[in-house]
mmCIF file with all atom_site columns, C-alpha atoms in Angstrom:
data_model
loop_
_atom_site.group_PDB
_atom_site.id
_atom_site.type_symbol
_atom_site.label_atom_id
_atom_site.label_alt_id
_atom_site.label_comp_id
_atom_site.label_asym_id
_atom_site.label_entity_id
_atom_site.label_seq_id
_atom_site.pdbx_PDB_ins_code
_atom_site.Cartn_x
_atom_site.Cartn_y
_atom_site.Cartn_z
_atom_site.occupancy
_atom_site.B_iso_or_equiv
_atom_site.pdbx_formal_charge
_atom_site.auth_seq_id
_atom_site.auth_comp_id
_atom_site.auth_asym_id
_atom_site.auth_atom_id
_atom_site.pdbx_PDB_model_num
ATOM 1   C CA . MET A 1 1   ? 83.963  159.322 58.669 1.00 96.00 ? 1   MET A CA 1
ATOM 2   C CA . LYS A 1 2   ? 86.339  156.925 60.361 1.00 97.00 ? 2   LYS A CA 1
ATOM 3   C CA . LEU A 1 3   ? 86.264  156.257 64.096 1.00 98.00 ? 3   LEU A CA 1
ATOM 4   C CA . PHE A 1 4   ? 89.344  154.934 65.848 1.00 97.00 ? 4   PHE A CA 1
ATOM 5   C CA . TYR A 1 5   ? 88.356  152.936 68.900 1.00 97.00 ? 5   TYR A CA 1
ATOM 6   C CA . MET A 1 6   ? 89.624  150.479 71.474 1.00 96.00 ? 6   MET A CA 1
ATOM 7   C CA . PRO A 1 7   ? 87.167  147.684 72.321 1.00 97.00 ? 7   PRO A CA 1
ATOM 8   C CA . GLY A 1 8   ? 85.119  148.611 75.372 1.00 96.00 ? 8   GLY A CA 1
ATOM 9   C CA . ALA A 1 9   ? 86.884  151.928 75.963 1.00 97.00 ? 9   ALA A CA 1
ATOM 10  C CA . CYS A 1 10  ? 85.121  155.293 76.133 1.00 97.00 ? 10  CYS A CA 1
ATOM 11  C CA . SER A 1 11  ? 85.236  155.323 72.328 1.00 98.00 ? 11  SER A CA 1
ATOM 12  C CA . LEU A 1 12  ? 82.264  152.965 72.538 1.00 98.00 ? 12  LEU A CA 1
ATOM 13  C CA . ALA A 1 13  ? 80.075  156.031 73.192 1.00 98.00 ? 13  ALA A CA 1
ATOM 14  C CA . PRO A 1 14  ? 80.660  157.801 69.842 1.00 98.00 ? 14  PRO A CA 1
ATOM 15  C CA . HIS A 1 15  ? 80.502  154.391 68.154 1.00 98.00 ? 15  HIS A CA 1
ATOM 16  C CA . ILE A 1 16  ? 76.988  153.902 69.557 1.00 98.00 ? 16  ILE A CA 1
ATOM 17  C CA . VAL A 1 17  ? 76.000  157.414 68.497 1.00 98.00 ? 17  VAL A CA 1
ATOM 18  C CA . LEU A 1 18  ? 77.246  156.774 64.956 1.00 98.00 ? 18  LEU A CA 1
ATOM 19  C CA . GLU A 1 19  ? 75.102  153.632 64.893 1.00 98.00 ? 19  GLU A CA 1
ATOM 20  C CA . TRP A 1 20  ? 72.103  155.691 66.014 1.00 98.00 ? 20  TRP A CA 1
ATOM 21  C CA . ILE A 1 21  ? 72.763  158.292 63.326 1.00 98.00 ? 21  ILE A CA 1
ATOM 22  C CA . GLY A 1 22  ? 72.863  155.593 60.662 1.00 97.00 ? 22  GLY A CA 1
ATOM 23  C CA . LYS A 1 23  ? 75.213  157.303 58.192 1.00 97.00 ? 23  LYS A CA 1
ATOM 24  C CA . PRO A 1 24  ? 78.111  155.347 56.634 1.00 96.00 ? 24  PRO A CA 1
ATOM 25  C CA . PHE A 1 25  ? 81.326  155.260 58.679 1.00 98.00 ? 25  PHE A CA 1
ATOM 26  C CA . GLU A 1 26  ? 84.458  153.171 58.988 1.00 97.00 ? 26  GLU A CA 1
ATOM 27  C CA . LEU A 1 27  ? 86.136  151.742 62.048 1.00 98.00 ? 27  LEU A CA 1
ATOM 28  C CA . GLY A 1 28  ? 89.793  151.660 62.953 1.00 96.00 ? 28  GLY A CA 1
ATOM 29  C CA . ARG A 1 29  ? 90.563  149.273 65.799 1.00 96.00 ? 29  ARG A CA 1
ATOM 30  C CA . VAL A 1 30  ? 93.408  150.198 68.148 1.00 95.00 ? 30  VAL A CA 1
ATOM 31  C CA . GLU A 1 31  ? 94.601  147.388 70.399 1.00 93.00 ? 31  GLU A CA 1
ATOM 32  C CA . ARG A 1 32  ? 95.111  147.976 74.106 1.00 89.00 ? 32  ARG A CA 1
ATOM 33  C CA . GLY A 1 33  ? 98.658  149.131 74.743 1.00 86.00 ? 33  GLY A CA 1
ATOM 34  C CA . LYS A 1 34  ? 99.115  150.283 71.137 1.00 90.00 ? 34  LYS A CA 1
ATOM 35  C CA . THR A 1 35  ? 97.891  153.877 71.410 1.00 90.00 ? 35  THR A CA 1
ATOM 36  C CA . ARG A 1 36  ? 101.475 155.145 71.676 1.00 90.00 ? 36  ARG A CA 1
ATOM 37  C CA . GLU A 1 37  ? 102.572 153.416 68.477 1.00 91.00 ? 37  GLU A CA 1
ATOM 38  C CA . PRO A 1 38  ? 103.752 155.783 65.690 1.00 92.00 ? 38  PRO A CA 1
ATOM 39  C CA . ASP A 1 39  ? 100.890 154.902 63.360 1.00 90.00 ? 39  ASP A CA 1
ATOM 40  C CA . PHE A 1 40  ? 98.236  155.962 65.851 1.00 91.00 ? 40  PHE A CA 1
ATOM 41  C CA . LEU A 1 41  ? 100.204 158.929 67.196 1.00 93.00 ? 41  LEU A CA 1
ATOM 42  C CA . ALA A 1 42  ? 100.074 160.249 63.639 1.00 90.00 ? 42  ALA A CA 1
ATOM 43  C CA . VAL A 1 43  ? 96.296  160.280 64.038 1.00 91.00 ? 43  VAL A CA 1
ATOM 44  C CA . ASN A 1 44  ? 96.152  161.547 67.620 1.00 92.00 ? 44  ASN A CA 1
ATOM 45  C CA . PRO A 1 45  ? 99.439  162.804 69.115 1.00 91.00 ? 45  PRO A CA 1
ATOM 46  C CA . VAL A 1 46  ? 97.893  162.524 72.591 1.00 90.00 ? 46  VAL A CA 1
ATOM 47  C CA . GLY A 1 47  ? 97.742  158.763 72.098 1.00 91.00 ? 47  GLY A CA 1
ATOM 48  C CA . LYS A 1 48  ? 94.136  158.262 73.160 1.00 93.00 ? 48  LYS A CA 1
ATOM 49  C CA . VAL A 1 49  ? 90.922  156.979 71.657 1.00 97.00 ? 49  VAL A CA 1
ATOM 50  C CA . PRO A 1 50  ? 88.514  158.007 70.330 1.00 97.00 ? 50  PRO A CA 1
ATOM 51  C CA . ALA A 1 51  ? 89.648  159.847 67.246 1.00 97.00 ? 51  ALA A CA 1
ATOM 52  C CA . LEU A 1 52  ? 87.281  160.657 64.399 1.00 98.00 ? 52  LEU A CA 1
ATOM 53  C CA . ILE A 1 53  ? 88.519  161.506 60.908 1.00 97.00 ? 53  ILE A CA 1
ATOM 54  C CA . GLU A 1 54  ? 86.078  163.557 58.889 1.00 96.00 ? 54  GLU A CA 1
ATOM 55  C CA . GLU A 1 55  ? 85.612  163.300 55.121 1.00 93.00 ? 55  GLU A CA 1
ATOM 56  C CA . ASP A 1 56  ? 87.735  166.422 54.618 1.00 96.00 ? 56  ASP A CA 1
ATOM 57  C CA . GLY A 1 57  ? 90.610  164.965 56.632 1.00 94.00 ? 57  GLY A CA 1
ATOM 58  C CA . ARG A 1 58  ? 90.020  166.873 59.863 1.00 95.00 ? 58  ARG A CA 1
ATOM 59  C CA . ILE A 1 59  ? 90.799  164.840 62.964 1.00 96.00 ? 59  ILE A CA 1
ATOM 60  C CA . LEU A 1 60  ? 88.530  165.197 65.985 1.00 97.00 ? 60  LEU A CA 1
ATOM 61  C CA . THR A 1 61  ? 89.568  163.927 69.416 1.00 96.00 ? 61  THR A CA 1
ATOM 62  C CA . GLU A 1 62  ? 88.192  163.690 72.983 1.00 96.00 ? 62  GLU A CA 1
ATOM 63  C CA . ALA A 1 63  ? 85.013  161.704 73.575 1.00 97.00 ? 63  ALA A CA 1
ATOM 64  C CA . GLU A 1 64  ? 82.987  164.591 74.989 1.00 97.00 ? 64  GLU A CA 1
ATOM 65  C CA . ALA A 1 65  ? 83.838  166.906 72.103 1.00 98.00 ? 65  ALA A CA 1
ATOM 66  C CA . ILE A 1 66  ? 83.136  164.241 69.486 1.00 98.00 ? 66  ILE A CA 1
ATOM 67  C CA . LEU A 1 67  ? 79.762  163.406 71.032 1.00 98.00 ? 67  LEU A CA 1
ATOM 68  C CA . LEU A 1 68  ? 78.694  167.051 71.091 1.00 98.00 ? 68  LEU A CA 1
ATOM 69  C CA . TYR A 1 69  ? 80.015  167.507 67.545 1.00 98.00 ? 69  TYR A CA 1
ATOM 70  C CA . LEU A 1 70  ? 77.991  164.568 66.229 1.00 98.00 ? 70  LEU A CA 1
ATOM 71  C CA . ALA A 1 71  ? 74.828  165.834 67.925 1.00 98.00 ? 71  ALA A CA 1
ATOM 72  C CA . GLU A 1 72  ? 75.261  169.226 66.242 1.00 97.00 ? 72  GLU A CA 1
ATOM 73  C CA . LYS A 1 73  ? 76.294  167.806 62.874 1.00 98.00 ? 73  LYS A CA 1
ATOM 74  C CA . PHE A 1 74  ? 73.177  165.642 62.685 1.00 98.00 ? 74  PHE A CA 1
ATOM 75  C CA . PRO A 1 75  ? 70.462  167.746 64.362 1.00 97.00 ? 75  PRO A CA 1
ATOM 76  C CA . ASP A 1 76  ? 67.643  165.783 62.727 1.00 97.00 ? 76  ASP A CA 1
ATOM 77  C CA . GLU A 1 77  ? 68.564  162.787 64.906 1.00 97.00 ? 77  GLU A CA 1
ATOM 78  C CA . HIS A 1 78  ? 67.694  164.819 68.049 1.00 98.00 ? 78  HIS A CA 1
ATOM 79  C CA . LEU A 1 79  ? 70.590  163.425 70.075 1.00 98.00 ? 79  LEU A CA 1
ATOM 80  C CA . GLY A 1 80  ? 71.651  166.760 71.551 1.00 98.00 ? 80  GLY A CA 1
ATOM 81  C CA . ALA A 1 81  ? 69.956  169.237 73.856 1.00 97.00 ? 81  ALA A CA 1
ATOM 82  C CA . SER A 1 82  ? 66.745  171.026 73.007 1.00 97.00 ? 82  SER A CA 1
ATOM 83  C CA . PRO A 1 83  ? 67.326  174.669 71.983 1.00 94.00 ? 83  PRO A CA 1
ATOM 84  C CA . THR A 1 84  ? 66.655  176.261 75.356 1.00 97.00 ? 84  THR A CA 1
ATOM 85  C CA . LEU A 1 85  ? 69.159  177.655 77.813 1.00 98.00 ? 85  LEU A CA 1
ATOM 86  C CA . GLU A 1 86  ? 68.000  175.260 80.529 1.00 98.00 ? 86  GLU A CA 1
ATOM 87  C CA . ALA A 1 87  ? 68.237  172.172 78.314 1.00 98.00 ? 87  ALA A CA 1
ATOM 88  C CA . ARG A 1 88  ? 71.711  173.095 77.080 1.00 97.00 ? 88  ARG A CA 1
ATOM 89  C CA . TYR A 1 89  ? 72.820  173.668 80.666 1.00 98.00 ? 89  TYR A CA 1
ATOM 90  C CA . GLU A 1 90  ? 71.577  170.211 81.719 1.00 98.00 ? 90  GLU A CA 1
ATOM 91  C CA . MET A 1 91  ? 73.335  168.593 78.770 1.00 98.00 ? 91  MET A CA 1
ATOM 92  C CA . HIS A 1 92  ? 76.641  170.298 79.510 1.00 97.00 ? 92  HIS A CA 1
ATOM 93  C CA . LYS A 1 93  ? 76.367  169.774 83.264 1.00 98.00 ? 93  LYS A CA 1
ATOM 94  C CA . TRP A 1 94  ? 76.007  166.018 82.964 1.00 98.00 ? 94  TRP A CA 1
ATOM 95  C CA . MET A 1 95  ? 78.518  165.769 80.136 1.00 98.00 ? 95  MET A CA 1
ATOM 96  C CA . SER A 1 96  ? 81.037  167.606 82.325 1.00 98.00 ? 96  SER A CA 1
ATOM 97  C CA . TYR A 1 97  ? 80.281  165.297 85.251 1.00 98.00 ? 97  TYR A CA 1
ATOM 98  C CA . LEU A 1 98  ? 80.731  162.144 83.189 1.00 98.00 ? 98  LEU A CA 1
ATOM 99  C CA . THR A 1 99  ? 83.963  163.470 81.671 1.00 98.00 ? 99  THR A CA 1
ATOM 100 C CA . GLY A 1 100 ? 85.446  165.189 84.687 1.00 97.00 ? 100 GLY A CA 1
ATOM 101 C CA . ASP A 1 101 ? 84.335  162.982 87.595 1.00 98.00 ? 101 ASP A CA 1
ATOM 102 C CA . VAL A 1 102 ? 83.126  159.564 86.501 1.00 98.00 ? 102 VAL A CA 1
ATOM 103 C CA . HIS A 1 103 ? 85.652  158.758 83.787 1.00 98.00 ? 103 HIS A CA 1
ATOM 104 C CA . PRO A 1 104 ? 88.775  159.770 85.776 1.00 97.00 ? 104 PRO A CA 1
ATOM 105 C CA . ALA A 1 105 ? 87.571  157.836 88.817 1.00 97.00 ? 105 ALA A CA 1
ATOM 106 C CA . PHE A 1 106 ? 88.195  154.610 86.915 1.00 97.00 ? 106 PHE A CA 1
ATOM 107 C CA . TYR A 1 107 ? 91.809  155.379 85.939 1.00 95.00 ? 107 TYR A CA 1
ATOM 108 C CA . PRO A 1 108 ? 93.495  154.471 89.238 1.00 95.00 ? 108 PRO A CA 1
ATOM 109 C CA . TYR A 1 109 ? 91.259  151.416 89.576 1.00 95.00 ? 109 TYR A CA 1
ATOM 110 C CA . PHE A 1 110 ? 92.063  149.982 86.151 1.00 94.00 ? 110 PHE A CA 1
ATOM 111 C CA . VAL A 1 111 ? 95.654  151.200 85.801 1.00 92.00 ? 111 VAL A CA 1
ATOM 112 C CA . PRO A 1 112 ? 97.195  151.935 89.240 1.00 92.00 ? 112 PRO A CA 1
ATOM 113 C CA . GLN A 1 113 ? 100.635 151.619 87.652 1.00 91.00 ? 113 GLN A CA 1
ATOM 114 C CA . ARG A 1 114 ? 100.087 155.064 86.154 1.00 87.00 ? 114 ARG A CA 1
ATOM 115 C CA . TYR A 1 115 ? 100.289 156.524 89.641 1.00 89.00 ? 115 TYR A CA 1
ATOM 116 C CA . ILE A 1 116 ? 102.795 154.402 91.539 1.00 90.00 ? 116 ILE A CA 1
ATOM 117 C CA . THR A 1 117 ? 105.449 151.859 90.636 1.00 88.00 ? 117 THR A CA 1
ATOM 118 C CA . ASP A 1 118 ? 105.278 149.799 93.828 1.00 92.00 ? 118 ASP A CA 1
ATOM 119 C CA . GLU A 1 119 ? 102.860 146.950 93.155 1.00 91.00 ? 119 GLU A CA 1
ATOM 120 C CA . HIS A 1 120 ? 102.340 146.470 96.896 1.00 92.00 ? 120 HIS A CA 1
ATOM 121 C CA . HIS A 1 121 ? 100.240 149.655 96.900 1.00 93.00 ? 121 HIS A CA 1
ATOM 122 C CA . TYR A 1 122 ? 98.011  148.742 93.955 1.00 94.00 ? 122 TYR A CA 1
ATOM 123 C CA . HIS A 1 123 ? 95.311  147.268 96.189 1.00 93.00 ? 123 HIS A CA 1
ATOM 124 C CA . ALA A 1 124 ? 95.130  150.395 98.350 1.00 94.00 ? 124 ALA A CA 1
ATOM 125 C CA . ILE A 1 125 ? 94.911  152.597 95.261 1.00 94.00 ? 125 ILE A CA 1
ATOM 126 C CA . ARG A 1 126 ? 92.120  150.470 93.821 1.00 94.00 ? 126 ARG A CA 1
ATOM 127 C CA . GLU A 1 127 ? 90.215  150.590 97.099 1.00 94.00 ? 127 GLU A CA 1
ATOM 128 C CA . ALA A 1 128 ? 90.465  154.380 97.209 1.00 95.00 ? 128 ALA A CA 1
ATOM 129 C CA . ALA A 1 129 ? 89.445  154.637 93.564 1.00 95.00 ? 129 ALA A CA 1
ATOM 130 C CA . TYR A 1 130 ? 86.458  152.380 94.108 1.00 95.00 ? 130 TYR A CA 1
ATOM 131 C CA . LYS A 1 131 ? 85.151  154.684 96.830 1.00 96.00 ? 131 LYS A CA 1
ATOM 132 C CA . GLN A 1 132 ? 85.118  157.485 94.263 1.00 97.00 ? 132 GLN A CA 1
ATOM 133 C CA . ILE A 1 133 ? 83.455  155.279 91.645 1.00 97.00 ? 133 ILE A CA 1
ATOM 134 C CA . ASP A 1 134 ? 80.830  154.188 94.163 1.00 97.00 ? 134 ASP A CA 1
ATOM 135 C CA . ALA A 1 135 ? 80.079  157.800 95.104 1.00 97.00 ? 135 ALA A CA 1
ATOM 136 C CA . CYS A 1 136 ? 79.614  158.672 91.431 1.00 98.00 ? 136 CYS A CA 1
ATOM 137 C CA . PHE A 1 137 ? 77.330  155.711 90.834 1.00 98.00 ? 137 PHE A CA 1
ATOM 138 C CA . GLN A 1 138 ? 75.248  156.520 93.884 1.00 97.00 ? 138 GLN A CA 1
ATOM 139 C CA . LEU A 1 139 ? 74.691  160.069 92.632 1.00 98.00 ? 139 LEU A CA 1
ATOM 140 C CA . LEU A 1 140 ? 73.839  158.851 89.133 1.00 98.00 ? 140 LEU A CA 1
ATOM 141 C CA . ASP A 1 141 ? 71.541  156.167 90.541 1.00 98.00 ? 141 ASP A CA 1
ATOM 142 C CA . ARG A 1 142 ? 69.583  158.824 92.424 1.00 98.00 ? 142 ARG A CA 1
ATOM 143 C CA . HIS A 1 143 ? 69.384  160.957 89.295 1.00 98.00 ? 143 HIS A CA 1
ATOM 144 C CA . MET A 1 144 ? 67.983  158.025 87.301 1.00 98.00 ? 144 MET A CA 1
ATOM 145 C CA . SER A 1 145 ? 65.413  157.066 89.963 1.00 97.00 ? 145 SER A CA 1
ATOM 146 C CA . ASP A 1 146 ? 62.471  158.433 87.981 1.00 95.00 ? 146 ASP A CA 1
ATOM 147 C CA . ARG A 1 147 ? 64.052  158.583 84.531 1.00 97.00 ? 147 ARG A CA 1
ATOM 148 C CA . THR A 1 148 ? 64.403  156.383 81.496 1.00 97.00 ? 148 THR A CA 1
ATOM 149 C CA . TYR A 1 149 ? 67.114  158.578 79.974 1.00 98.00 ? 149 TYR A CA 1
ATOM 150 C CA . MET A 1 150 ? 69.573  161.038 81.496 1.00 98.00 ? 150 MET A CA 1
ATOM 151 C CA . VAL A 1 151 ? 67.856  164.200 80.289 1.00 98.00 ? 151 VAL A CA 1
ATOM 152 C CA . GLU A 1 152 ? 64.689  165.343 78.522 1.00 96.00 ? 152 GLU A CA 1
ATOM 153 C CA . ASP A 1 153 ? 63.004  161.918 78.698 1.00 93.00 ? 153 ASP A CA 1
ATOM 154 C CA . ARG A 1 154 ? 64.526  160.906 75.368 1.00 97.00 ? 154 ARG A CA 1
ATOM 155 C CA . ARG A 1 155 ? 67.674  159.264 74.062 1.00 97.00 ? 155 ARG A CA 1
ATOM 156 C CA . THR A 1 156 ? 70.679  161.591 73.758 1.00 98.00 ? 156 THR A CA 1
ATOM 157 C CA . ILE A 1 157 ? 74.446  161.379 73.456 1.00 98.00 ? 157 ILE A CA 1
ATOM 158 C CA . LEU A 1 158 ? 74.602  161.355 77.265 1.00 98.00 ? 158 LEU A CA 1
ATOM 159 C CA . ASP A 1 159 ? 72.991  157.934 77.362 1.00 98.00 ? 159 ASP A CA 1
ATOM 160 C CA . ALA A 1 160 ? 75.638  156.427 75.112 1.00 98.00 ? 160 ALA A CA 1
ATOM 161 C CA . TYR A 1 161 ? 78.332  157.856 77.390 1.00 98.00 ? 161 TYR A CA 1
ATOM 162 C CA . LEU A 1 162 ? 76.669  156.731 80.614 1.00 98.00 ? 162 LEU A CA 1
ATOM 163 C CA . PHE A 1 163 ? 76.244  153.236 79.177 1.00 98.00 ? 163 PHE A CA 1
ATOM 164 C CA . VAL A 1 164 ? 80.033  152.919 78.855 1.00 98.00 ? 164 VAL A CA 1
ATOM 165 C CA . PHE A 1 165 ? 80.584  153.620 82.547 1.00 98.00 ? 165 PHE A CA 1
ATOM 166 C CA . CYS A 1 166 ? 77.711  151.396 83.639 1.00 98.00 ? 166 CYS A CA 1
ATOM 167 C CA . ARG A 1 167 ? 79.235  148.602 81.587 1.00 97.00 ? 167 ARG A CA 1
ATOM 168 C CA . TRP A 1 168 ? 82.571  149.165 83.324 1.00 97.00 ? 168 TRP A CA 1
ATOM 169 C CA . GLY A 1 169 ? 80.788  149.199 86.658 1.00 96.00 ? 169 GLY A CA 1
ATOM 170 C CA . ASN A 1 170 ? 79.235  145.861 85.828 1.00 93.00 ? 170 ASN A CA 1
ATOM 171 C CA . THR A 1 171 ? 82.732  144.322 86.093 1.00 89.00 ? 171 THR A CA 1
ATOM 172 C CA . LEU A 1 172 ? 83.541  145.678 89.556 1.00 92.00 ? 172 LEU A CA 1
ATOM 173 C CA . PRO A 1 173 ? 83.363  143.672 92.803 1.00 86.00 ? 173 PRO A CA 1
ATOM 174 C CA . LYS A 1 174 ? 80.148  145.274 94.037 1.00 88.00 ? 174 LYS A CA 1
ATOM 175 C CA . LEU A 1 175 ? 77.070  143.837 92.373 1.00 92.00 ? 175 LEU A CA 1
ATOM 176 C CA . PHE A 1 176 ? 75.806  146.389 89.863 1.00 95.00 ? 176 PHE A CA 1
ATOM 177 C CA . THR A 1 177 ? 72.261  145.389 90.763 1.00 95.00 ? 177 THR A CA 1
ATOM 178 C CA . ASP A 1 178 ? 72.851  147.322 94.007 1.00 96.00 ? 178 ASP A CA 1
ATOM 179 C CA . TYR A 1 179 ? 72.456  150.430 91.844 1.00 97.00 ? 179 TYR A CA 1
ATOM 180 C CA . ALA A 1 180 ? 68.910  149.491 90.904 1.00 98.00 ? 180 ALA A CA 1
ATOM 181 C CA . ASN A 1 181 ? 68.190  152.439 88.611 1.00 98.00 ? 181 ASN A CA 1
ATOM 182 C CA . LEU A 1 182 ? 71.513  152.272 86.805 1.00 98.00 ? 182 LEU A CA 1
ATOM 183 C CA . HIS A 1 183 ? 71.138  148.533 86.400 1.00 97.00 ? 183 HIS A CA 1
ATOM 184 C CA . ARG A 1 184 ? 67.719  149.113 84.832 1.00 98.00 ? 184 ARG A CA 1
ATOM 185 C CA . PHE A 1 185 ? 69.301  151.672 82.504 1.00 98.00 ? 185 PHE A CA 1
ATOM 186 C CA . LEU A 1 186 ? 72.143  149.278 81.613 1.00 98.00 ? 186 LEU A CA 1
ATOM 187 C CA . THR A 1 187 ? 69.677  146.529 80.738 1.00 97.00 ? 187 THR A CA 1
ATOM 188 C CA . GLN A 1 188 ? 67.520  148.908 78.717 1.00 97.00 ? 188 GLN A CA 1
ATOM 189 C CA . MET A 1 189 ? 70.496  150.177 76.739 1.00 98.00 ? 189 MET A CA 1
ATOM 190 C CA . ALA A 1 190 ? 71.848  146.685 76.161 1.00 97.00 ? 190 ALA A CA 1
ATOM 191 C CA . ASN A 1 191 ? 68.596  145.939 74.323 1.00 98.00 ? 191 ASN A CA 1
ATOM 192 C CA . ASP A 1 192 ? 68.973  148.963 72.040 1.00 98.00 ? 192 ASP A CA 1
ATOM 193 C CA . ALA A 1 193 ? 69.667  147.940 68.441 1.00 98.00 ? 193 ALA A CA 1
ATOM 194 C CA . GLY A 1 194 ? 72.387  150.551 67.925 1.00 98.00 ? 194 GLY A CA 1
ATOM 195 C CA . VAL A 1 195 ? 74.143  149.553 71.123 1.00 98.00 ? 195 VAL A CA 1
ATOM 196 C CA . GLN A 1 196 ? 74.001  145.921 70.089 1.00 98.00 ? 196 GLN A CA 1
ATOM 197 C CA . ARG A 1 197 ? 75.493  146.686 66.671 1.00 98.00 ? 197 ARG A CA 1
ATOM 198 C CA . ALA A 1 198 ? 78.352  148.642 68.228 1.00 98.00 ? 198 ALA A CA 1
ATOM 199 C CA . MET A 1 199 ? 79.093  145.935 70.785 1.00 98.00 ? 199 MET A CA 1
ATOM 200 C CA . GLN A 1 200 ? 78.979  143.243 68.129 1.00 98.00 ? 200 GLN A CA 1
ATOM 201 C CA . ALA A 1 201 ? 81.360  145.236 65.915 1.00 98.00 ? 201 ALA A CA 1
ATOM 202 C CA . GLN A 1 202 ? 83.763  145.611 68.845 1.00 98.00 ? 202 GLN A CA 1
ATOM 203 C CA . ASN A 1 203 ? 83.308  141.960 69.838 1.00 98.00 ? 203 ASN A CA 1
ATOM 204 C CA . ILE A 1 204 ? 82.403  142.844 73.422 1.00 97.00 ? 204 ILE A CA 1
ATOM 205 C CA . SER A 1 205 ? 79.554  141.962 75.776 1.00 94.00 ? 205 SER A CA 1
ATOM 206 C CA . LEU A 1 206 ? 78.211  143.210 79.090 1.00 90.00 ? 206 LEU A CA 1
#
């Protein structure tokens, strides 16, 4: 397998999961601003990371789909949901929330130029985006109030994904320690050996 990633992007989540799985894989680094270059568009025509090339040449894209794929491909690692209807629902509910609410909330904050060309409005866009990010973090902080992991009291693919967004949140103006439970989770994950290997490989820190 070969994972195409951008340092610190959402592709960090499948990178962490691959470290947890412990099977051989390669990395393909894509520099920021280079996802629309012909070489990478040949891998993923959408021009986004992550992209995962399987041994048979199949190309998998979209972080959520890759995470769920890896959990199913390596069931012995127990990184997916338990085989009950309720557990699968919880897994998909939170995966959908992270993908559909949390991740998009950061786009206008980090890249307001995607939405408007007038730089004078960037600050207002970032302020509006931060309100959405804060609302997401408050909900997640409440969810994690009595939990070590997102679901089932064990490490799953959801934790790798949530770690990415907590790490992003750690760079925002509001002190991340204000989200006490998420900050505890961030610290816990930062001490995980697989997380540390992935961050070292990507040359990133908290």
